[in-house]
Coordinates of C-alpha atoms in Angstrom, one line a residue:
Chain A
G15 CA -7.3 33.1 -18.6
R16 CA -9.1 29.9 -17.6
G17 CA -12.8 29.5 -18.0
E18 CA -15.3 28.4 -15.5
V19 CA -17.8 25.7 -16.5
G20 CA -21.4 26.6 -15.8
G21 CA -20.5 29.1 -13.0
Q22 CA -18.8 26.4 -11.0
S23 CA -15.0 26.4 -10.9
P24 CA -13.6 23.3 -12.6
E25 CA -12.4 20.2 -10.8
E26 CA -8.7 20.4 -10.0
M27 CA -7.0 17.2 -9.9
I28 CA -4.4 15.0 -11.4
K29 CA -5.8 12.7 -14.1
F30 CA -2.8 10.5 -14.6
L31 CA 0.8 10.0 -13.7
I32 CA 3.0 8.0 -16.0
L33 CA 6.7 7.2 -16.3
V34 CA 7.7 6.5 -19.8
N35 CA 11.2 6.1 -21.2
K36 CA 12.4 7.9 -24.3
Q37 CA 11.7 4.8 -26.4
G38 CA 8.1 5.0 -25.5
Q39 CA 8.2 2.1 -23.0
T40 CA 6.0 2.6 -20.0
R41 CA 7.6 2.0 -16.6
L42 CA 4.7 3.0 -14.3
A43 CA 1.2 4.1 -15.0
R44 CA -1.5 5.4 -12.6
Y45 CA -4.8 6.8 -13.7
Y46 CA -7.1 8.8 -11.5
E47 CA -10.2 9.0 -13.5
D48 CA -12.7 6.4 -14.6
R49 CA -10.8 4.5 -17.3
S50 CA -13.9 3.0 -18.8
G51 CA -13.6 3.5 -22.5
M52 CA -9.9 2.8 -23.0
S53 CA -8.5 -0.7 -23.1
A54 CA -5.1 -1.6 -21.7
E55 CA -3.8 -1.6 -25.2
E56 CA -5.2 1.8 -26.1
R57 CA -3.7 3.3 -22.9
S58 CA -0.3 1.8 -23.7
T59 CA -0.4 3.3 -27.2
Q60 CA -1.4 6.7 -25.8
E61 CA 1.4 6.6 -23.4
A62 CA 3.9 6.2 -26.2
D63 CA 2.2 9.0 -28.2
I64 CA 2.5 11.4 -25.2
V65 CA 6.2 10.7 -24.8
R66 CA 6.8 11.2 -28.5
K67 CA 5.2 14.6 -28.2
C68 CA 7.4 15.4 -25.2
L69 CA 10.5 14.3 -27.2
M70 CA 9.6 16.7 -30.0
R71 CA 9.9 19.7 -27.7
G72 CA 12.9 21.9 -28.1
E73 CA 15.1 23.3 -25.4
Q74 CA 13.5 26.7 -25.8
Q75 CA 10.0 25.4 -25.0
C76 CA 8.3 25.1 -21.6
S77 CA 7.5 21.9 -19.8
F78 CA 3.7 22.1 -20.5
L79 CA 1.8 20.9 -23.5
E80 CA -1.6 19.8 -24.6
F81 CA -2.6 16.2 -25.4
M82 CA -6.1 15.1 -26.3
G83 CA -7.8 17.8 -24.3
H84 CA -5.6 17.4 -21.2
K85 CA -2.9 19.7 -20.1
V86 CA 0.3 17.6 -19.7
I87 CA 3.2 18.6 -17.5
Y88 CA 6.4 16.6 -17.9
R89 CA 9.9 16.5 -16.6
R90 CA 12.8 14.4 -17.9
Y91 CA 15.3 12.6 -15.7
A92 CA 18.0 10.9 -17.8
S93 CA 16.1 8.4 -20.0
L94 CA 12.9 8.6 -18.0
F95 CA 10.0 11.0 -18.5
F96 CA 7.7 11.7 -15.6
I97 CA 4.4 12.9 -17.2
V98 CA 1.4 14.2 -15.4
G99 CA -2.0 14.9 -17.0
V100 CA -4.0 17.6 -15.2
D101 CA -7.1 19.7 -15.3
D102 CA -6.9 23.0 -17.1
D103 CA -6.8 25.1 -14.0
E104 CA -3.9 23.4 -12.2
N105 CA -0.8 25.2 -11.0
E106 CA 1.8 24.0 -13.5
I107 CA 4.8 25.0 -11.4
G108 CA 3.2 23.2 -8.4
V109 CA 2.9 20.0 -10.5
L110 CA 6.4 20.3 -11.9
E111 CA 7.8 20.6 -8.4
F112 CA 5.5 17.7 -7.2
I113 CA 7.2 15.6 -9.8
H114 CA 10.5 16.5 -8.4
C115 CA 9.4 15.8 -4.9
L116 CA 8.3 12.4 -6.1
V117 CA 11.7 11.8 -7.6
E118 CA 13.5 13.0 -4.4
T119 CA 11.3 10.6 -2.4
L120 CA 12.1 7.6 -4.8
D121 CA 15.8 8.6 -4.6
K122 CA 15.6 8.5 -0.8
H123 CA 14.1 5.0 -0.8
F124 CA 16.0 3.4 -3.6
E125 CA 19.2 5.4 -3.0
N126 CA 19.8 7.2 -6.3
V127 CA 16.8 5.7 -8.1
C128 CA 17.2 4.6 -11.7
E129 CA 14.9 3.1 -14.3
L130 CA 16.0 -0.4 -13.4
D131 CA 15.0 0.1 -9.8
I132 CA 11.5 1.0 -10.8
M133 CA 11.3 -2.0 -13.1
S134 CA 12.6 -4.5 -10.6
Q135 CA 10.5 -3.1 -7.7
L136 CA 7.4 -1.9 -9.5
E137 CA 5.1 -2.5 -6.5
K138 CA 7.3 -0.3 -4.2
A139 CA 7.3 2.5 -6.7
H140 CA 3.5 2.3 -6.8
F141 CA 3.4 2.3 -2.9
V142 CA 5.4 5.5 -2.9
V143 CA 3.1 7.2 -5.5
D144 CA 0.0 6.0 -3.6
E145 CA 1.1 7.6 -0.4
M146 CA 1.5 11.0 -2.1
L147 CA -1.4 11.0 -4.6
I148 CA -4.8 9.9 -3.4
N149 CA -7.8 10.1 -5.8
G150 CA -5.9 12.6 -8.0
F151 CA -5.1 15.0 -5.1
I152 CA -1.6 15.8 -3.8
V153 CA -2.1 14.8 -0.2
E154 CA 1.3 13.9 1.3
T155 CA 4.7 15.4 0.5
N156 CA 6.4 14.8 3.8
K157 CA 9.0 12.2 2.9
T158 CA 9.1 10.7 6.4
N159 CA 5.4 10.1 6.3
I160 CA 5.5 8.8 2.7
L161 CA 8.2 6.3 3.5
E162 CA 7.2 5.2 6.9
P163 CA 4.7 2.5 5.8
I164 CA 7.2 1.3 3.2
R165 CA 10.0 1.0 5.7
F166 CA 7.7 -0.9 8.0
L167 CA 7.0 -3.3 5.2
D168 CA 10.7 -3.8 4.6
K169 CA 11.4 -4.5 8.3
A170 CA 8.5 -6.9 8.6
T171 CA 9.7 -9.2 5.8
Chain B
M256 CA 14.2 -7.1 3.3
T257 CA 16.2 -8.8 0.7
H258 CA 14.5 -8.2 -2.5
H259 CA 14.1 -11.6 -4.2
M260 CA 13.1 -12.1 -7.8
S261 CA 12.8 -15.4 -9.4
R262 CA 15.1 -16.1 -12.4
E263 CA 12.1 -16.1 -14.7
F264 CA 11.0 -12.7 -13.5
A265 CA 14.6 -11.3 -13.6
E266 CA 14.9 -12.5 -17.2
L267 CA 11.5 -10.9 -18.1
V268 CA 12.7 -7.5 -16.7
K269 CA 15.9 -7.8 -18.6
A270 CA 14.2 -8.7 -21.8
V271 CA 11.7 -5.8 -21.5
G272 CA 14.6 -3.4 -20.6
D273 CA 16.7 -4.6 -23.6
C274 CA 14.0 -4.6 -26.3
K275 CA 14.2 -2.0 -29.0
S276 CA 10.7 -1.8 -30.4
K277 CA 7.1 -2.1 -29.5
Q278 CA 6.7 -5.2 -31.6
E279 CA 9.6 -6.8 -29.8
E280 CA 8.0 -5.8 -26.4
D281 CA 4.6 -7.2 -27.6
K282 CA 6.2 -10.5 -28.5
I283 CA 7.8 -10.8 -25.1
M284 CA 4.6 -9.9 -23.2
L285 CA 2.4 -12.3 -25.2
K286 CA 4.8 -15.0 -24.2
E287 CA 4.7 -13.8 -20.6
V288 CA 0.8 -13.9 -20.6
A289 CA 1.0 -17.5 -21.8
V290 CA 3.5 -18.4 -19.1
L291 CA 1.5 -16.8 -16.4
R292 CA -1.6 -18.8 -17.4
V293 CA 0.4 -21.9 -16.7
R294 CA 2.1 -20.6 -13.5
L295 CA -1.2 -19.5 -12.0
S296 CA -2.7 -22.9 -12.2
E297 CA 0.4 -24.8 -10.9
K298 CA 0.5 -26.3 -7.4
G299 CA 3.2 -24.0 -6.1
A300 CA 1.3 -20.8 -7.3
A301 CA 0.1 -19.7 -3.9
S302 CA 3.6 -19.4 -2.4
R303 CA 4.8 -17.3 -5.4
M304 CA 1.6 -15.3 -5.8
K305 CA 3.2 -11.9 -4.9
E306 CA 5.6 -12.1 -7.7
L307 CA 2.9 -13.5 -10.1
C308 CA 0.7 -10.5 -9.3
V309 CA 3.6 -8.1 -10.0
R310 CA 4.2 -9.9 -13.3
M311 CA 0.5 -9.6 -14.1
M312 CA 0.8 -5.8 -13.3
Y313 CA 3.6 -5.7 -15.9
C314 CA 1.4 -7.3 -18.6
E315 CA -1.5 -4.9 -18.0
M316 CA 0.8 -1.9 -17.9
L317 CA 2.3 -2.8 -21.2
G318 CA -1.1 -3.2 -22.9
H319 CA -1.7 -7.0 -22.4
P320 CA -4.7 -7.7 -20.1
V321 CA -4.7 -10.7 -17.9
D322 CA -8.3 -11.1 -16.9
F323 CA -7.8 -14.8 -16.0
G324 CA -5.5 -13.8 -13.2
Y325 CA -7.6 -11.1 -11.5
I326 CA -9.2 -13.5 -9.1
H327 CA -5.7 -14.4 -7.7
A328 CA -5.0 -10.8 -6.9
V329 CA -8.3 -10.5 -5.1
N330 CA -7.7 -13.7 -3.1
M331 CA -4.2 -12.5 -2.1
T332 CA -5.7 -9.6 -0.2
Q333 CA -6.8 -12.2 2.3
H334 CA -3.2 -13.1 3.1
S335 CA -2.1 -12.5 6.6
S336 CA 1.2 -11.1 5.6
L337 CA 1.1 -7.3 5.1
V338 CA 3.2 -7.2 1.9
E339 CA 1.1 -9.9 0.2
K340 CA -2.1 -8.1 1.3
K341 CA -0.8 -4.7 0.0
V342 CA 0.3 -6.1 -3.3
G343 CA -3.0 -7.9 -3.7
Y344 CA -4.9 -4.6 -3.1
L345 CA -2.6 -2.7 -5.4
A346 CA -3.1 -5.2 -8.2
A347 CA -6.9 -5.2 -7.6
C348 CA -6.9 -1.4 -7.9
L349 CA -5.0 -1.5 -11.2
F350 CA -7.0 -4.4 -12.7
L351 CA -10.6 -3.9 -11.6
E352 CA -13.1 -1.4 -12.9
E353 CA -15.8 0.0 -10.7
G354 CA -18.7 -2.4 -11.0
S355 CA -16.6 -5.5 -11.5
E356 CA -18.2 -8.6 -10.0
L357 CA -14.9 -9.5 -8.3
L358 CA -15.4 -6.4 -6.1
I359 CA -18.1 -8.2 -4.2
L360 CA -15.5 -10.8 -3.1
L361 CA -13.3 -8.0 -1.8
V362 CA -15.9 -6.5 0.4
N363 CA -15.6 -9.0 3.2
T364 CA -11.8 -8.6 3.3
L365 CA -12.1 -4.9 3.3
Q366 CA -14.5 -4.9 6.2
R367 CA -12.2 -7.1 8.2
D368 CA -9.1 -5.1 7.4
L369 CA -10.8 -1.8 8.2
K370 CA -11.3 -3.1 11.7
S371 CA -7.7 -4.5 12.0
T372 CA -5.6 -3.6 15.1
N373 CA -2.7 -3.1 12.7
P374 CA -3.0 0.5 11.3
W375 CA -1.1 -0.4 8.2
E376 CA -3.7 -3.0 7.3
V377 CA -6.4 -0.4 7.9
C378 CA -4.5 1.9 5.6
A379 CA -4.1 -0.7 2.8
A380 CA -7.9 -1.3 3.0
L381 CA -8.6 2.5 2.9
S382 CA -6.5 3.0 -0.2
A383 CA -8.3 0.2 -1.9
V384 CA -11.7 1.5 -0.9
T385 CA -10.9 4.9 -2.2
R386 CA -10.0 3.4 -5.5
L387 CA -12.5 0.7 -6.0
I388 CA -15.7 1.7 -4.2
G389 CA -19.0 2.2 -6.0
P390 CA -22.5 3.1 -4.9
E391 CA -23.4 -0.6 -4.3
T392 CA -20.4 -1.3 -2.1
I393 CA -20.2 1.9 -0.1
P394 CA -23.0 0.9 2.4
A395 CA -20.9 -2.1 3.5
V396 CA -17.9 0.0 4.6
V397 CA -19.1 3.5 5.3
G398 CA -19.7 3.0 9.0
Q399 CA -16.2 1.6 9.5
V400 CA -14.6 4.4 7.4
R401 CA -16.4 7.0 9.6
E402 CA -14.8 5.3 12.6
C403 CA -11.4 5.4 10.9
C404 CA -11.7 9.2 10.8
G405 CA -11.1 9.2 14.5
H406 CA -8.4 6.5 14.6
S407 CA -5.3 7.0 16.7
S408 CA -3.0 6.8 13.7
E409 CA -2.7 9.9 11.6
H410 CA -2.0 7.8 8.6
V411 CA -5.4 6.2 9.0
R412 CA -7.3 9.4 9.6
K413 CA -5.7 11.0 6.5
K414 CA -6.8 8.2 4.3
A415 CA -10.2 7.9 5.9
V416 CA -10.9 11.5 5.0
M417 CA -10.1 10.9 1.4
A418 CA -12.2 7.7 1.3
L419 CA -15.2 9.6 2.8
H420 CA -14.7 12.3 0.1
R421 CA -14.8 9.6 -2.5
F422 CA -18.1 8.3 -1.1
L423 CA -19.4 11.8 -1.3
Q424 CA -18.4 12.0 -5.0
K425 CA -19.9 8.6 -5.8
A426 CA -23.1 8.4 -3.6
P427 CA -23.6 11.6 -1.5
E428 CA -26.7 10.1 0.1
T429 CA -24.5 7.7 2.0
V430 CA -22.6 10.5 3.8
P431 CA -25.1 13.2 4.7
D432 CA -23.0 14.1 7.8
H433 CA -19.8 14.5 5.8
M434 CA -19.1 18.1 6.8
E435 CA -18.8 17.1 10.5
Y436 CA -15.9 14.8 9.7
F437 CA -14.2 17.2 7.3
R438 CA -14.4 20.2 9.7
R439 CA -12.9 18.0 12.4
A440 CA -10.1 16.9 10.1
L441 CA -9.4 20.5 9.2
C442 CA -8.6 21.1 12.9
D443 CA -6.6 17.9 13.3
R444 CA -3.3 18.3 15.2
D445 CA -1.6 16.4 12.4
P446 CA -0.7 18.5 9.3
S447 CA -1.2 15.7 6.8
V448 CA -4.8 15.1 8.0
M449 CA -5.4 18.8 7.8
S450 CA -3.9 18.8 4.3
S451 CA -6.3 16.0 3.2
A452 CA -9.2 18.1 4.6
I453 CA -8.1 21.1 2.7
C454 CA -8.1 19.1 -0.6
V455 CA -11.6 17.8 0.2
L456 CA -13.0 21.2 1.2
H457 CA -11.6 22.8 -2.0
D458 CA -13.4 20.3 -4.1
I459 CA -16.7 20.7 -2.1
A460 CA -16.7 24.4 -1.8
R461 CA -16.4 25.1 -5.5
K462 CA -19.9 23.7 -5.9
H463 CA -21.6 26.3 -3.7
P464 CA -19.1 28.8 -2.2
P465 CA -21.5 30.9 -0.2
S466 CA -22.1 28.0 2.2
Y467 CA -18.5 28.0 3.1
H468 CA -17.8 31.7 3.5
N469 CA -17.7 31.3 7.3
M470 CA -14.6 29.1 6.9
I471 CA -12.5 32.0 5.7
P472 CA -11.1 33.0 9.2
S473 CA -10.1 29.4 9.9
L474 CA -8.4 29.1 6.5
V475 CA -6.6 32.4 6.9
S476 CA -5.4 31.2 10.3
I477 CA -4.1 27.9 8.9
I478 CA -2.2 29.5 6.0
K479 CA -0.7 31.9 8.5
Q480 CA 0.5 29.0 10.6
V481 CA 2.1 27.4 7.6
I482 CA 4.0 30.4 6.3
E483 CA 5.2 31.2 9.8
H484 CA 7.0 27.9 9.9
R485 CA 4.8 26.5 12.7
L486 CA 4.6 23.1 11.0
P487 CA 7.3 20.5 11.5
R488 CA 10.4 20.9 9.3
E489 CA 9.6 17.6 7.4
F490 CA 6.8 19.5 5.7
D491 CA 9.2 21.9 4.1
Y492 CA 10.2 21.4 0.4
H493 CA 13.2 23.4 -0.7
R494 CA 12.9 25.7 2.3
T495 CA 9.2 26.5 1.5
P496 CA 6.8 25.3 4.2
A497 CA 4.1 22.9 2.9
P498 CA 3.9 24.6 -0.6
W499 CA 1.2 22.4 -1.9
V500 CA -0.9 23.0 1.1
Q501 CA -0.3 26.8 0.6
I502 CA -1.4 26.4 -3.1
R503 CA -4.5 24.5 -2.2
L504 CA -5.5 27.0 0.5
L505 CA -4.9 29.9 -2.0
K506 CA -7.2 28.2 -4.5
L507 CA -9.8 27.7 -1.8
L508 CA -9.6 31.3 -0.7
A509 CA -9.9 32.4 -4.3
I510 CA -13.3 30.5 -4.5
L511 CA -14.6 31.9 -1.2
G512 CA -13.4 35.4 -1.8
K513 CA -15.0 35.8 -5.3
A514 CA -17.7 38.5 -5.3
N515 CA -17.5 38.5 -1.5
Q516 CA -16.2 41.8 -0.4
K517 CA -16.4 41.2 3.4
G518 CA -14.8 37.8 3.0
S519 CA -12.0 39.1 0.8
E520 CA -11.2 41.8 3.3
E521 CA -10.4 39.1 5.8
M522 CA -7.8 37.7 3.4
Y523 CA -5.8 40.7 2.2
E524 CA -3.3 40.9 4.9
V525 CA -2.3 37.2 4.8
L526 CA -2.2 37.2 1.0
K527 CA 0.4 40.0 1.1
D528 CA 2.4 37.9 3.6
V529 CA 2.2 34.7 1.5
M530 CA 3.4 36.5 -1.5
K531 CA 6.3 38.1 0.3
R532 CA 7.5 34.9 2.1
A533 CA 7.2 32.9 -1.1
D534 CA 9.6 35.2 -2.9
V535 CA 12.8 33.2 -2.2
G536 CA 14.0 32.6 -5.7
T537 CA 13.1 28.9 -5.9
S538 CA 10.9 27.3 -8.5
I539 CA 8.3 26.2 -5.9
G540 CA 8.4 29.7 -4.4
F541 CA 7.4 31.1 -7.8
G542 CA 4.7 28.5 -8.0
V543 CA 3.2 29.7 -4.7
M544 CA 3.5 33.4 -5.9
Y545 CA 1.8 32.5 -9.1
E546 CA -1.2 31.0 -7.2
C547 CA -1.2 34.0 -5.0
V548 CA -1.5 36.2 -8.0
R549 CA -4.4 34.2 -9.3
T550 CA -6.2 34.4 -6.0
I551 CA -5.7 38.2 -5.9
T552 CA -7.2 38.5 -9.3
R553 CA -10.2 36.4 -8.4
I554 CA -11.3 37.8 -5.1
Y555 CA -12.9 41.2 -4.5
P556 CA -10.3 43.7 -5.9
H557 CA -7.7 45.4 -3.7
A558 CA -5.6 48.0 -5.3
A559 CA -2.3 47.5 -3.4
L560 CA -2.5 43.7 -3.8
L561 CA -3.1 44.0 -7.5
E562 CA 0.0 46.2 -7.7
E563 CA 2.0 43.5 -6.0
A564 CA 0.5 40.9 -8.3
A565 CA 1.4 42.9 -11.3
A566 CA 4.9 43.4 -10.0
S567 CA 5.4 39.6 -9.5
T568 CA 3.9 39.0 -13.0
S569 CA 6.5 41.4 -14.6
R570 CA 9.2 39.3 -13.1
F571 CA 7.8 36.1 -14.4
I572 CA 7.4 37.5 -17.9
T573 CA 10.9 38.9 -18.0
S574 CA 12.5 35.7 -16.6
D575 CA 15.0 33.6 -18.6
N576 CA 13.0 30.5 -17.6
H577 CA 10.4 29.4 -20.2
N578 CA 8.1 27.9 -17.6
L579 CA 8.0 31.2 -15.6
R580 CA 7.3 33.1 -18.8
Y581 CA 4.4 30.8 -19.5
I582 CA 2.8 31.3 -16.1
G583 CA 3.6 35.0 -16.4
V584 CA 1.5 35.3 -19.5
D585 CA -1.3 33.6 -17.8
A586 CA -1.0 35.7 -14.7
L587 CA -1.0 38.9 -16.8
S588 CA -4.2 37.9 -18.6
A589 CA -5.8 37.3 -15.3
I590 CA -4.8 40.7 -14.0
V591 CA -5.9 42.5 -17.2
T592 CA -9.3 40.9 -16.8
V593 CA -9.7 42.6 -13.4
N594 CA -8.7 46.0 -14.6
P595 CA -6.8 46.9 -17.7
K596 CA -5.4 49.8 -15.9
Y597 CA -3.0 47.6 -14.0
A598 CA -1.6 46.1 -17.1
A599 CA -1.3 49.6 -18.6
E600 CA 0.9 50.7 -15.7
H601 CA 3.3 47.8 -16.5
Q602 CA 2.9 48.1 -20.2
M603 CA 6.4 49.4 -20.8
V604 CA 7.9 46.4 -19.0
V605 CA 5.8 44.0 -21.0
I606 CA 6.6 45.7 -24.3
D607 CA 10.3 45.8 -23.4
C608 CA 10.4 42.1 -22.7
L609 CA 8.3 41.2 -25.8
E610 CA 10.8 43.3 -27.9
D611 CA 13.7 41.4 -26.4
G612 CA 11.9 38.3 -27.4

């Protein structure tokens, strides 16, 4: 079971969400804890290390692993890994399905989203993530609500 | 909107996409950083600033900081066009650390945008505030954020709640009245605002659960509403109503029911219902069931519920799915902690499945 720190139940939030392809190239990165301590270069290296660890997993293994003290939950879509770092007490299935909800939402906006869509409209991909995840909490999963501000933006320009 | 990318940017994206090694990528990005240095100081820079900010985002993302360009992102937040403003705020959020001197330049823009008549501008400012705010800058915006909690747009209210929570995390003395706003948000007619309140309350309550025991009846009523499909259909995911809201509520109830017999008794019936309705054979359904099992093992024990929890756990453990087996093992250890007897009753199932390997 999971432990409690000093009698208080632990923080439960998402620490980071990254999209990295199988060659270790980062396509989107969002961090939800104070990053002070890690330079941009160090983060980039760590992202490649995480995906390498995901790539070593066999078909018979589950989608959850440990990396540098974080629990990591990942899901692969073609060449792209969606990787989420969480606190120890998080509901892994909930996060796994949240990743899928994010992909479904990106699919809805980009119409069958692919790696290239995210690369050529990086800011849009960030806008989608930012509607769903606020301060590391899953706040919005209603696709209409998520996409409403982004559609408004598209109409206005 | 037709998505327009300059040839230079399109070539960058292609080069990054085509490259086969980190060294190759680094070479391309070092060149891009040098190009951006030039582009940002050119006369035409202002009219291309949105693209230049996105290209700066690329450099940072791939490990190449562009400190010389941060000021341009900050300045772009003052743009009257919403898309430029949003990209400026986004870039600022990705580039700046809390305590950055450039944040002081942002404060005036934030104050103006928080009062905007365009709710999307208010939302953009609230997102940036939640990300960038620190103890020194909170006082400049806290009054306006409080007002945003009562805004006519549910998008604004939802983000304002999260911003206020961030203030509480960073400098609690600036929001002594926070519970008033969070309780009101919990009762908001909009489910997303309610959802944000539940996230916040979960985080707050874990620090001193007894203070929040009196919320149990409201939370039970909310989860009942959710599982009885009384929220709009758009909140369904794979036929399960607002599953992440259910999960968050279950976690919150677990905290409030711990060592609280009377409080737990108020929950037993709805927990049974949540478990039953989540059992639809979908992955997210299992996720909700798993959280329900955890809650059952954490609150004041109830024999029949623990039986249900043990039965669900048996199914996880004997599943073909590796992820379900993983959570099944965790659920089982949680149940055994409560009372080994419950595990003993299902011992034969567990042994059977372990033997099957």
